[in-house]
Amino acid sequence: KENPKCEIQKILKFLEKDIPEEILNKILYHSSFSVMKENPSANYTTMMKEEMDHSVSPFMRKGISGDWKNQFTVAQYEKFEEDYVKKMEDSTLKFRSEI
């Protein structure tokens, strides 16, 4: 697991913002996976079933980076990876699927 407090502090430094420790702790709490999973503003449970059917697959499952791969067959993963590489080849954005 990463250190969320450190990551939030990096963002604050980038934004040239200084906040009280109490506010930082609130950000840590409200951005934790367990709290966001139960928050309708973050978990998409307020969407209509036609848009996102949570009975098929909830938007937020385990909170484990890279767990989505467990839902794919080897063939599906290979097809996804091929498509992803092709679509992202000109992008400067880099994403980690595992920590």
PDB file of C-alpha atoms in Angstrom:
ATOM      1  CA  LYS A   1       0.000   0.000   0.000  1.00  0.00           C
ATOM      2  CA  GLU A   2       1.087   3.525  -0.673  1.00  0.00           C
ATOM      3  CA  ASN A   3       1.273   6.367   1.842  1.00  0.00           C
ATOM      4  CA  PRO A   4      -1.824   8.499   1.124  1.00  0.00           C
ATOM      5  CA  LYS A   5      -0.772  11.261   3.538  1.00  0.00           C
ATOM      6  CA  CYS A   6       2.508  11.689   1.683  1.00  0.00           C
ATOM      7  CA  GLU A   7       0.706  11.742  -1.679  1.00  0.00           C
ATOM      8  CA  ILE A   8      -1.760  14.397  -0.490  1.00  0.00           C
ATOM      9  CA  GLN A   9       1.134  16.475   0.828  1.00  0.00           C
ATOM     10  CA  LYS A  10       2.794  16.272  -2.613  1.00  0.00           C
ATOM     11  CA  ILE A  11      -0.398  17.603  -4.213  1.00  0.00           C
ATOM     12  CA  LEU A  12      -0.598  20.406  -1.653  1.00  0.00           C
ATOM     13  CA  LYS A  13       3.028  21.336  -2.327  1.00  0.00           C
ATOM     14  CA  PHE A  14       2.363  21.362  -6.084  1.00  0.00           C
ATOM     15  CA  LEU A  15      -0.662  23.619  -5.509  1.00  0.00           C
ATOM     16  CA  GLU A  16       1.419  25.770  -3.142  1.00  0.00           C
ATOM     17  CA  LYS A  17      -1.179  25.288  -0.416  1.00  0.00           C
ATOM     18  CA  ASP A  18      -0.732  24.844   3.295  1.00  0.00           C
ATOM     19  CA  ILE A  19      -3.586  23.397   5.336  1.00  0.00           C
ATOM     20  CA  PRO A  20      -4.041  22.592   9.026  1.00  0.00           C
ATOM     21  CA  GLU A  21      -3.374  18.999  10.133  1.00  0.00           C
ATOM     22  CA  GLU A  22      -7.072  18.650  11.033  1.00  0.00           C
ATOM     23  CA  ILE A  23      -8.120  19.333   7.425  1.00  0.00           C
ATOM     24  CA  LEU A  24      -5.436  16.973   6.109  1.00  0.00           C
ATOM     25  CA  ASN A  25      -6.809  14.230   8.365  1.00  0.00           C
ATOM     26  CA  LYS A  26     -10.339  14.865   7.061  1.00  0.00           C
ATOM     27  CA  ILE A  27      -9.077  14.558   3.487  1.00  0.00           C
ATOM     28  CA  LEU A  28      -7.341  11.287   4.393  1.00  0.00           C
ATOM     29  CA  TYR A  29     -10.522   9.945   5.993  1.00  0.00           C
ATOM     30  CA  HIS A  30     -12.898  10.935   3.198  1.00  0.00           C
ATOM     31  CA  SER A  31     -10.550   9.718   0.457  1.00  0.00           C
ATOM     32  CA  SER A  32     -10.020   6.294   2.027  1.00  0.00           C
ATOM     33  CA  PHE A  33     -11.360   3.387  -0.015  1.00  0.00           C
ATOM     34  CA  SER A  34     -13.650   2.123   2.759  1.00  0.00           C
ATOM     35  CA  VAL A  35     -15.345   5.512   3.176  1.00  0.00           C
ATOM     36  CA  MET A  36     -15.589   6.192  -0.568  1.00  0.00           C
ATOM     37  CA  LYS A  37     -17.042   2.715  -1.153  1.00  0.00           C
ATOM     38  CA  GLU A  38     -19.984   3.631   1.103  1.00  0.00           C
ATOM     39  CA  ASN A  39     -20.376   7.194  -0.231  1.00  0.00           C
ATOM     40  CA  PRO A  40     -23.050   7.474  -2.967  1.00  0.00           C
ATOM     41  CA  SER A  41     -21.268  10.571  -4.301  1.00  0.00           C
ATOM     42  CA  ALA A  42     -18.224   8.410  -5.077  1.00  0.00           C
ATOM     43  CA  ASN A  43     -19.512   4.869  -5.706  1.00  0.00           C
ATOM     44  CA  TYR A  44     -22.027   5.497  -8.525  1.00  0.00           C
ATOM     45  CA  THR A  45     -24.893   3.807  -6.662  1.00  0.00           C
ATOM     46  CA  THR A  46     -27.140   6.767  -7.459  1.00  0.00           C
ATOM     47  CA  MET A  47     -26.925   6.030 -11.186  1.00  0.00           C
ATOM     48  CA  MET A  48     -29.856   4.365 -12.888  1.00  0.00           C
ATOM     49  CA  LYS A  49     -29.568   0.589 -13.292  1.00  0.00           C
ATOM     50  CA  GLU A  50     -29.527   1.000 -17.081  1.00  0.00           C
ATOM     51  CA  GLU A  51     -26.360   3.122 -16.784  1.00  0.00           C
ATOM     52  CA  MET A  52     -24.538   0.990 -14.227  1.00  0.00           C
ATOM     53  CA  ASP A  53     -25.947  -2.265 -12.898  1.00  0.00           C
ATOM     54  CA  HIS A  54     -24.283  -2.871  -9.531  1.00  0.00           C
ATOM     55  CA  SER A  55     -25.888  -6.315  -9.275  1.00  0.00           C
ATOM     56  CA  VAL A  56     -23.650  -7.404 -12.173  1.00  0.00           C
ATOM     57  CA  SER A  57     -20.482  -5.793 -10.854  1.00  0.00           C
ATOM     58  CA  PRO A  58     -20.135  -3.038  -8.268  1.00  0.00           C
ATOM     59  CA  PHE A  59     -18.102  -0.012  -9.309  1.00  0.00           C
ATOM     60  CA  MET A  60     -15.896  -0.326  -6.227  1.00  0.00           C
ATOM     61  CA  ARG A  61     -15.013  -3.898  -5.322  1.00  0.00           C
ATOM     62  CA  LYS A  62     -11.980  -4.667  -3.126  1.00  0.00           C
ATOM     63  CA  GLY A  63      -9.798  -1.594  -3.232  1.00  0.00           C
ATOM     64  CA  ILE A  64      -6.814  -3.608  -4.422  1.00  0.00           C
ATOM     65  CA  SER A  65      -4.841  -2.101  -7.281  1.00  0.00           C
ATOM     66  CA  GLY A  66      -4.693  -4.457 -10.252  1.00  0.00           C
ATOM     67  CA  ASP A  67      -7.516  -6.714  -9.026  1.00  0.00           C
ATOM     68  CA  TRP A  68      -9.414  -6.019 -12.244  1.00  0.00           C
ATOM     69  CA  LYS A  69      -7.081  -8.529 -13.922  1.00  0.00           C
ATOM     70  CA  ASN A  70      -8.721 -11.303 -11.885  1.00  0.00           C
ATOM     71  CA  GLN A  71     -11.958 -10.631 -13.768  1.00  0.00           C
ATOM     72  CA  PHE A  72     -10.352 -11.219 -17.189  1.00  0.00           C
ATOM     73  CA  THR A  73      -9.373 -14.428 -18.916  1.00  0.00           C
ATOM     74  CA  VAL A  74      -5.801 -14.533 -20.250  1.00  0.00           C
ATOM     75  CA  ALA A  75      -7.138 -13.871 -23.766  1.00  0.00           C
ATOM     76  CA  GLN A  76      -9.208 -10.883 -22.586  1.00  0.00           C
ATOM     77  CA  TYR A  77      -6.223  -9.423 -20.746  1.00  0.00           C
ATOM     78  CA  GLU A  78      -3.975  -9.815 -23.802  1.00  0.00           C
ATOM     79  CA  LYS A  79      -6.574  -8.132 -26.014  1.00  0.00           C
ATOM     80  CA  PHE A  80      -7.000  -5.303 -23.499  1.00  0.00           C
ATOM     81  CA  GLU A  81      -3.233  -4.800 -23.179  1.00  0.00           C
ATOM     82  CA  GLU A  82      -2.802  -4.686 -26.974  1.00  0.00           C
ATOM     83  CA  ASP A  83      -5.596  -2.113 -27.332  1.00  0.00           C
ATOM     84  CA  TYR A  84      -4.330  -0.062 -24.376  1.00  0.00           C
ATOM     85  CA  VAL A  85      -0.762   0.122 -25.727  1.00  0.00           C
ATOM     86  CA  LYS A  86      -2.053   1.187 -29.151  1.00  0.00           C
ATOM     87  CA  LYS A  87      -4.344   3.900 -27.777  1.00  0.00           C
ATOM     88  CA  MET A  88      -1.803   5.244 -25.283  1.00  0.00           C
ATOM     89  CA  GLU A  89       1.311   5.220 -27.492  1.00  0.00           C
ATOM     90  CA  ASP A  90       1.223   8.990 -28.128  1.00  0.00           C
ATOM     91  CA  SER A  91       0.200   9.930 -24.600  1.00  0.00           C
ATOM     92  CA  THR A  92       2.540  11.287 -21.964  1.00  0.00           C
ATOM     93  CA  LEU A  93       0.199  10.000 -19.254  1.00  0.00           C
ATOM     94  CA  LYS A  94       1.476   6.954 -17.414  1.00  0.00           C
ATOM     95  CA  PHE A  95      -0.786   4.825 -15.237  1.00  0.00           C
ATOM     96  CA  ARG A  96       0.095   2.052 -12.835  1.00  0.00           C
ATOM     97  CA  SER A  97      -2.251  -0.906 -12.692  1.00  0.00           C
ATOM     98  CA  GLU A  98      -0.326  -2.393  -9.777  1.00  0.00           C
ATOM     99  CA  ILE A  99       1.385  -0.940  -6.724  1.00  0.00           C
TER     100      ILE A  99
END
